[in-house]
Short mmCIF file of C-alpha atoms and ligand atoms in Angstrom, two decimals:
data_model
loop_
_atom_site.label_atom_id
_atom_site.label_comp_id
_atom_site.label_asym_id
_atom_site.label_seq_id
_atom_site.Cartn_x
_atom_site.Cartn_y
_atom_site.Cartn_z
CA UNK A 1 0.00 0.00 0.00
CA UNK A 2 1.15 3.68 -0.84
CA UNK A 3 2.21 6.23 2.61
CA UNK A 4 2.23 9.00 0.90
CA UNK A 5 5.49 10.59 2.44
CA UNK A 6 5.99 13.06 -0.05
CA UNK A 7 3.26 16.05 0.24
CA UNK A 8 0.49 16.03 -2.23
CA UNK A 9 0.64 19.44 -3.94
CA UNK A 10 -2.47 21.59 -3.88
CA UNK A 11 -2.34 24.47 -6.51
CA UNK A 12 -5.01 27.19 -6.16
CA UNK A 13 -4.90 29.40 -9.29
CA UNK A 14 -7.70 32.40 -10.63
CA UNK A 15 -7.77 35.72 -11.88
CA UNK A 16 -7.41 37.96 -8.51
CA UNK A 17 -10.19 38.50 -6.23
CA UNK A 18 -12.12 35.27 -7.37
CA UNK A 19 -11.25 33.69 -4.07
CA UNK A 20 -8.65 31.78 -3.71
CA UNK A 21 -7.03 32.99 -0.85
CA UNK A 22 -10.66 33.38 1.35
CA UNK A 23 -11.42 29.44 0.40
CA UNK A 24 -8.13 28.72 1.52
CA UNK A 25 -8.24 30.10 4.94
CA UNK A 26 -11.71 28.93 5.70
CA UNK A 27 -10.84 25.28 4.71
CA UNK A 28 -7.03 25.18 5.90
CA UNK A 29 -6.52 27.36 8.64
CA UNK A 30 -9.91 27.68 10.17
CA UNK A 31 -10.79 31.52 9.92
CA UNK A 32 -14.62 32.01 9.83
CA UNK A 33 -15.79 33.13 7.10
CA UNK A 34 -16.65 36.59 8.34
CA UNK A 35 -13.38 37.12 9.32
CA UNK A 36 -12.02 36.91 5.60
CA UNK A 37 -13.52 39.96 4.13
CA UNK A 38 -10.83 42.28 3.79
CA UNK A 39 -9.33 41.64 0.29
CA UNK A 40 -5.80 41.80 0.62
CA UNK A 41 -4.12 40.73 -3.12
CA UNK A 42 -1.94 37.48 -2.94
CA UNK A 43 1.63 38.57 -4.01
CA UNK A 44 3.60 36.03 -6.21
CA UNK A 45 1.95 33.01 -3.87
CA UNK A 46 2.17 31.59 -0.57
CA UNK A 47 2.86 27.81 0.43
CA UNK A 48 1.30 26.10 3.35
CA UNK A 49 1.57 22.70 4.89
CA UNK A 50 -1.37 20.74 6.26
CA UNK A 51 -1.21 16.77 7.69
CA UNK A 52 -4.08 14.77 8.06
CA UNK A 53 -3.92 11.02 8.94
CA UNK A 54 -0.82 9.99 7.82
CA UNK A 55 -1.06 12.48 4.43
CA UNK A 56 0.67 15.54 4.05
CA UNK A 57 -0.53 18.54 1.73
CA UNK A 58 0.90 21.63 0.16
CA UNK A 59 -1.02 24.44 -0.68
CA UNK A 60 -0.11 27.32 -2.89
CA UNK A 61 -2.11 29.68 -3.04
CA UNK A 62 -0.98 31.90 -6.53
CA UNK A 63 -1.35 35.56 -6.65
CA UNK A 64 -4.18 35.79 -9.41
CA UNK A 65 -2.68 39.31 -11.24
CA UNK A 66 -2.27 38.93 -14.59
CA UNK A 67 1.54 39.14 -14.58
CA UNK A 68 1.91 36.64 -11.74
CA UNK A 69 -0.52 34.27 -13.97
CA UNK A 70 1.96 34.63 -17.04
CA UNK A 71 4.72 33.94 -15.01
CA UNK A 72 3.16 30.87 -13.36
CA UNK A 73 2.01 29.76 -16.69
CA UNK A 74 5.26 30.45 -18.44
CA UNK A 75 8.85 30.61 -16.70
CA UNK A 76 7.51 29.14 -13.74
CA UNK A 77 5.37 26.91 -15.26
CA UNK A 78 7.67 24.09 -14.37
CA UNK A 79 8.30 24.55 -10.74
CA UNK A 80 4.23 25.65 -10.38
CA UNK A 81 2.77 22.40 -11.98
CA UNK A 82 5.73 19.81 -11.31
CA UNK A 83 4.01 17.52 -8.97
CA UNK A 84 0.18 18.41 -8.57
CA UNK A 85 -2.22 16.53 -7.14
CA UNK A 86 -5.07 19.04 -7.10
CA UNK A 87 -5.51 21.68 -9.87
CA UNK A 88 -8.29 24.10 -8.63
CA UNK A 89 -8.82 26.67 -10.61
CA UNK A 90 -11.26 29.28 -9.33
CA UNK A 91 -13.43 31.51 -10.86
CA UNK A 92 -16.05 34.22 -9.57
CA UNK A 93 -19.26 33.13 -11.13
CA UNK A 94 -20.63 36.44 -9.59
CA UNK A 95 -18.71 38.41 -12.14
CA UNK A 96 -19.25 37.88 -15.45
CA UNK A 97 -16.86 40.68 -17.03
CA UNK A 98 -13.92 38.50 -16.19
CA UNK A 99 -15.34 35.10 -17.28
CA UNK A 100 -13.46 35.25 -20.88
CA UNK A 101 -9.99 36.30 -19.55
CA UNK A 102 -10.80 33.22 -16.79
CA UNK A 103 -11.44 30.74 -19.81
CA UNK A 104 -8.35 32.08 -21.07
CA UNK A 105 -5.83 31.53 -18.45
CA UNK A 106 -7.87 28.01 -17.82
CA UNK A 107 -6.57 26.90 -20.86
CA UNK A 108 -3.15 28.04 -20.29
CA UNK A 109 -3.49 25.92 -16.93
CA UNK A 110 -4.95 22.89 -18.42
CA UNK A 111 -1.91 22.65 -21.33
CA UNK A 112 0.68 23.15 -18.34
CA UNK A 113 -1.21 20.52 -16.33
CA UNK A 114 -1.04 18.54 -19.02
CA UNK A 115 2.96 18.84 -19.59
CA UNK A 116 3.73 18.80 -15.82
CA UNK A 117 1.31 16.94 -13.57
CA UNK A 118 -0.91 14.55 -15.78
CA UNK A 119 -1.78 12.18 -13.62
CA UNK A 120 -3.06 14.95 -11.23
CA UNK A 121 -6.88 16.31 -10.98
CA UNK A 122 -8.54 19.34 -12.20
CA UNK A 123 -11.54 20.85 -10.13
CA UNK A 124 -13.25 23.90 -11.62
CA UNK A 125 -14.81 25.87 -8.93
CA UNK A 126 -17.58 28.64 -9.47
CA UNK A 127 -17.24 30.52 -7.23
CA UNK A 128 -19.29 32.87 -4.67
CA UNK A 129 -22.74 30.95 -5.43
CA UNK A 130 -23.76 33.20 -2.97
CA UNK A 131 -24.27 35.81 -4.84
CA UNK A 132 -25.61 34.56 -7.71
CA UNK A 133 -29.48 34.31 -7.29
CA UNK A 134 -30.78 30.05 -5.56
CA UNK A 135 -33.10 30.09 -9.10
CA UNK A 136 -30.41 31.73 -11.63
CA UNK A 137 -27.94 28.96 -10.14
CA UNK A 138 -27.93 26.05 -12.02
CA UNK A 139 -28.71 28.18 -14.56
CA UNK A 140 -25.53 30.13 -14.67
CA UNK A 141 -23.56 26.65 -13.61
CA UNK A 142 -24.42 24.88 -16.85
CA UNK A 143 -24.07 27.62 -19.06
CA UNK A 144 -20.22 28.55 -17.65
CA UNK A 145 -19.72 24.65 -17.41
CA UNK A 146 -20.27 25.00 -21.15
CA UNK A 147 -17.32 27.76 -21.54
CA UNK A 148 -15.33 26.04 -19.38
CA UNK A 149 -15.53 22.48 -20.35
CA UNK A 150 -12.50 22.28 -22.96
CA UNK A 151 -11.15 19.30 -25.22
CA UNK A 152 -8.55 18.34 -22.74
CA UNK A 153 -7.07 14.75 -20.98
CA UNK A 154 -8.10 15.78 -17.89
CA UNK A 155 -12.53 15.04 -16.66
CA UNK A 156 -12.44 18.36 -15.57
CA UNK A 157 -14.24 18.50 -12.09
CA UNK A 158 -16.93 21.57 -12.65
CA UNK A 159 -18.76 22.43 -8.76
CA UNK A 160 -20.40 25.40 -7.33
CA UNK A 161 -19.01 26.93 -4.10
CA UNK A 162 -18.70 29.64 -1.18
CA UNK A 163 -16.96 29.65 1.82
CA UNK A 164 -21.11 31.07 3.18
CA UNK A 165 -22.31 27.22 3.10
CA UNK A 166 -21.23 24.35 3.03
CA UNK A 167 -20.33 23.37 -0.65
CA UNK A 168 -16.68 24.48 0.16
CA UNK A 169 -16.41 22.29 2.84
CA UNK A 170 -17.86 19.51 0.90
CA UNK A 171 -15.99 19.95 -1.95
CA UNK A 172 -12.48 20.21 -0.40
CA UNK A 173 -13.60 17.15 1.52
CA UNK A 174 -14.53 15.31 -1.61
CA UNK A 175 -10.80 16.17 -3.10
CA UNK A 176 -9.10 15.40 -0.49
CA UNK A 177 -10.98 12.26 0.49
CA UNK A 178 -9.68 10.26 -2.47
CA UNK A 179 -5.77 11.47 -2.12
CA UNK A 180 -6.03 10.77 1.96
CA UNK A 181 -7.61 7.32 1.22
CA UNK A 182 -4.12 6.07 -0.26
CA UNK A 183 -2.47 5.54 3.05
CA UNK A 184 -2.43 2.43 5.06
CA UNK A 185 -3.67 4.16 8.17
CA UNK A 186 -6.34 5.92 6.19
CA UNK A 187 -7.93 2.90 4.51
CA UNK A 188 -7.96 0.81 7.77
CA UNK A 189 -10.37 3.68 9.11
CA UNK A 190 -12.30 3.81 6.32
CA UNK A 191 -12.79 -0.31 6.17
CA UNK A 192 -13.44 -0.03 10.02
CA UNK A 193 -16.21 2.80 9.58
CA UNK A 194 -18.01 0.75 6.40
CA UNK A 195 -17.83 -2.63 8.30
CA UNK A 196 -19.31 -1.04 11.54
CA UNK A 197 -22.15 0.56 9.12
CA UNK A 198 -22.95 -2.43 7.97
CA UNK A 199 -23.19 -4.56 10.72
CA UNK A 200 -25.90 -2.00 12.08
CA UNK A 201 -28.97 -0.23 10.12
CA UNK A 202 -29.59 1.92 12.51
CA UNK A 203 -26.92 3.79 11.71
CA UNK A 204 -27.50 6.34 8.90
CA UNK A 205 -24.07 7.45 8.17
CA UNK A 206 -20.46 8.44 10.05
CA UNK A 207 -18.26 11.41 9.24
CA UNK A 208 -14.76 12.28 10.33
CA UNK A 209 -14.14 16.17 10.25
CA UNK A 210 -10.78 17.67 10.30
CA UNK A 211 -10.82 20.62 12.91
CA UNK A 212 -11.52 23.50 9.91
CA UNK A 213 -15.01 21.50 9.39
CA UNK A 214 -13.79 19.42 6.33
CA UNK A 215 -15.36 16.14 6.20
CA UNK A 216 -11.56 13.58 5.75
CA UNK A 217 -14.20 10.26 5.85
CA UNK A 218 -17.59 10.50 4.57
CA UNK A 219 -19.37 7.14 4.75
CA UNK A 220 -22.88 6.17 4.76
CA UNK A 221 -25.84 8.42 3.77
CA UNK A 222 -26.53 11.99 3.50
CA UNK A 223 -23.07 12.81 4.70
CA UNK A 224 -22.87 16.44 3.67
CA UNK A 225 -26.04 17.46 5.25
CA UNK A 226 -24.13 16.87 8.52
CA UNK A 227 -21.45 19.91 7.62
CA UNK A 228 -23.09 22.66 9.24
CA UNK A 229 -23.99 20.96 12.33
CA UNK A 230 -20.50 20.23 12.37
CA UNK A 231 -18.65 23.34 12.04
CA UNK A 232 -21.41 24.57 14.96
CA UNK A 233 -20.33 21.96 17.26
CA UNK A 234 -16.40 22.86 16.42
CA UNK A 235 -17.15 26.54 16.83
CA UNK A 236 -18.49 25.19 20.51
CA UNK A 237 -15.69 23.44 20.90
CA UNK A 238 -13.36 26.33 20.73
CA UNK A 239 -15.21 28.60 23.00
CA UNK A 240 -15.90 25.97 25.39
CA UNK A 241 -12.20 25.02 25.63
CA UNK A 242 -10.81 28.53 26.50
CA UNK A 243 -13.40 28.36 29.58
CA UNK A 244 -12.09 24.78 30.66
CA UNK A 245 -7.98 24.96 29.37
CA UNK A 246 -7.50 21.35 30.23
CA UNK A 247 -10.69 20.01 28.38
CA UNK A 248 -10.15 16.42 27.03
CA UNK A 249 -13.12 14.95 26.66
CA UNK A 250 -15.75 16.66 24.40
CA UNK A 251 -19.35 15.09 23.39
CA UNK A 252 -22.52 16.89 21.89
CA UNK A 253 -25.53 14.98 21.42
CA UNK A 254 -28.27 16.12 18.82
CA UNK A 255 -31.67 15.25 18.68
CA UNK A 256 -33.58 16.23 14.86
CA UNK A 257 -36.41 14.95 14.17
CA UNK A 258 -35.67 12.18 12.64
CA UNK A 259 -32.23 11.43 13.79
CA UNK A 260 -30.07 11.35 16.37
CA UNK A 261 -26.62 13.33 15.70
CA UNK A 262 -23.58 12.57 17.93
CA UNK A 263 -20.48 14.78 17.92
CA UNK A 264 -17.45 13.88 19.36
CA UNK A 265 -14.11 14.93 19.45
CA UNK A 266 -11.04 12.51 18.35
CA UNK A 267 -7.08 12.37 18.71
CA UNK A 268 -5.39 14.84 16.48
CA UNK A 269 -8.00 17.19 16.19
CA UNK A 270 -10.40 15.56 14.19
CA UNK A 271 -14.36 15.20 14.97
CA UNK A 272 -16.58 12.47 15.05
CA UNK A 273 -19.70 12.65 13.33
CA UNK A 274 -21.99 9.61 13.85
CA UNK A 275 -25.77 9.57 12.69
CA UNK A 276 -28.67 7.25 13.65
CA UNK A 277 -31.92 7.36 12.99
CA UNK A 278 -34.39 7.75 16.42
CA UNK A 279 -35.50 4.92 17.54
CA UNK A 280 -37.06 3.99 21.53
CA UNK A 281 -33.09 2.44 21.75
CA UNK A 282 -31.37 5.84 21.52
CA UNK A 283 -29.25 5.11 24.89
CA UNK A 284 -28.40 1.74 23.25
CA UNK A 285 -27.36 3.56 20.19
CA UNK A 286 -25.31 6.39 22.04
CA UNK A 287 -23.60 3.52 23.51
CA UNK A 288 -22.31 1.73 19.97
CA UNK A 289 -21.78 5.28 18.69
CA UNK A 290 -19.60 4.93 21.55
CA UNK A 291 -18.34 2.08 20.63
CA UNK A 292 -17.26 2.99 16.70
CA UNK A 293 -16.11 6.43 18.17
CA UNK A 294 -12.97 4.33 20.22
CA UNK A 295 -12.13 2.33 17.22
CA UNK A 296 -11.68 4.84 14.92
CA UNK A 297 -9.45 6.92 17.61
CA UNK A 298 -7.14 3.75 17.93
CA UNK A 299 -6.64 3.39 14.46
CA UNK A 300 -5.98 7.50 13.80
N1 GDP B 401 -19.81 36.66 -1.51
C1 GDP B 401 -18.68 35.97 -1.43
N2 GDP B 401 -17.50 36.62 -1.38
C2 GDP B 401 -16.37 35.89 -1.30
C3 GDP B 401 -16.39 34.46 -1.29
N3 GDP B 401 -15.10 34.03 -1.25
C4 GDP B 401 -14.33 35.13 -1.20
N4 GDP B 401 -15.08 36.27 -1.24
C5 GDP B 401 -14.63 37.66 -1.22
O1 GDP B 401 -13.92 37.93 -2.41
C6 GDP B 401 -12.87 38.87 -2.17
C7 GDP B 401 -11.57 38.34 -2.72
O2 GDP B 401 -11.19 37.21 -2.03
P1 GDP B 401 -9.71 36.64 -2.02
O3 GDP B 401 -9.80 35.31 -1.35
O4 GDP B 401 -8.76 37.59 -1.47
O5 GDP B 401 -9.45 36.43 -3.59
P2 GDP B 401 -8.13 35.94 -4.34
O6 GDP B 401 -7.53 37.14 -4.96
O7 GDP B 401 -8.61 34.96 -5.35
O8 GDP B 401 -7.23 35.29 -3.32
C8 GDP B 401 -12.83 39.08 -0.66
O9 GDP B 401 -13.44 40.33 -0.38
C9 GDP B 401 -13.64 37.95 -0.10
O10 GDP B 401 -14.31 38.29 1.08
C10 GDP B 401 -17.67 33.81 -1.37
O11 GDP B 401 -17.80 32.58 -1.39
N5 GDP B 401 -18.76 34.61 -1.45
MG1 MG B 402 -5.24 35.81 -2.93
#
């Protein structure tokens, strides 16, 4: 089985102000998304490491001026796209002006892909959904999924995001999922969680978060709907902890109508997510969510 020793490469690229830099603090270093507001332009780029599980990442996050995009896409080009595992390329789906000279740098991104890193991925994120109308949405998606989607090797990955719900979250989680899955450690969790799930119906679905909300392990049913309730319970966490410093063990039990949501958190800052549906047993499931909880911290 592959450790993946080396770090995985993350490459964030867009024309400036798309958001690049705002997704990457929400889903890397944890800012709320409130606190991102003030636009501050990224200057050549910045690198960042992240571990989860036994994987290690590197983000750059590339100044999105149009000089600094030449320069990535030509001198550079080698040293920017040797080695990528994750080619996002972000656009502001909010601003149509800009779309064309997006499309055009795209392509310029794609061909470099292509000659560096082609055995990496290629996510296309529209960005800011937010501010683009809930019934002019899919709308807009399929018509710049159209501009976008060019004769390439790569099955361009085409999503719609902001860091104001939880498609970022879900979306980063989906990338990552499949390049964290590669590692011993990581696929022992993941067999654990399935074999658990199906050994009990009950049990709608479990979810390991990484501390910034990012779902790592996703298994089971409506995963994603889970997110928010989530990043609440991790936003508790944090206050919560700076009233009791020495806080180890933290549990938050959620009753919805129909289920029965258990938060808890694991070793190395992660957060489990368990769901059940309600039943007249919901002690006796508490006490296997229990149960799945400790097996998946021995094995992280
Ligand atoms: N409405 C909205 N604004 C966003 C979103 N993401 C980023 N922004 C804003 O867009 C501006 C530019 O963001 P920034 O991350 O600096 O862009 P970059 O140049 O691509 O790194 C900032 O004012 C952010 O607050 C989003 O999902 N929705
Ligand atoms: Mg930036």
């Amino acid at each position: 089985m592959l450790m993946s020793q080396l770090p995985q490469k993350v490459l964030f690229m867009g024309l400036g102000a798309s958001g690049k830099s705002s997704i990457r603090s929400v889903v890397f270093e944890g800012k709320n998304p409130e606190e991102v507001k003030d636009y501050q332009a990224t200057i050549n780029y910045t690198r960042s490491t992240k571990n989860f599980i036994d994987s290690s990442f590197q983000i750059f996050d590339c100044g999105g001026q149009e000089n600094f995009i030449s320069a990535f896409m030509g001198d550079q080009a080698e040293f920017i796209f040797t080695n990528v595992s994750i080619f996002i390329w972000v656009v502001d789906m909010s601003n149509f002006d800009q779309v064309s000279t997006s499309k055009f740098y795209f392509n310029h991104g794609i061909t470099r892909m292509y000659e560096f890193s082609p055995n990496g991925t290629v996510f296309c994120l529209f960005h800011k959904r937010d501010l683009v109308s809930p019934d002019q949405r899919d709308q807009v998606f399929l018509s710049m999924k159209k501009f976008f989607e060019i004769d390439s090797p790569f099955e361009i990955q085409f999503r719609t995001t902001s860091i104001f719900d939880r498609s970022i979250y879900q979306t980063i989680g989906e990338m990552l999922q499949t390049l964290i899955i590669k590692t011993t450690k990581a696929l022992t969790v993941s067999e654990a969680i399935q074999e658990f799930l199906g050994q009990h119906d009950d049990f709608s679905g479990i979810t390991i978060c990484n501390e910034e909300g990012v779902p790592l392990f996703a298994e089971g049913k409506l995963p994603d709907n889970f997110i928010l309730p989530a990043n609440l319970s991790l936003a508790n966490y944090e206050r919560i902890k700076s009233e009791f410093k020495t806080l180890k063990t933290f549990k938050i039990t959620m009753e919805l109508d129909e289920y029965i949501l258990v938060f808890q958190r694991l070793k190395k800052d992660l957060l489990f997510i368990g769901v059940a549906k309600k039943t007249d047993l919901t002690q006796y499931t508490i006490v296997k969510m229990d149960k799945i909880a400790e097996i998946v911290n021995s094995l992280i």
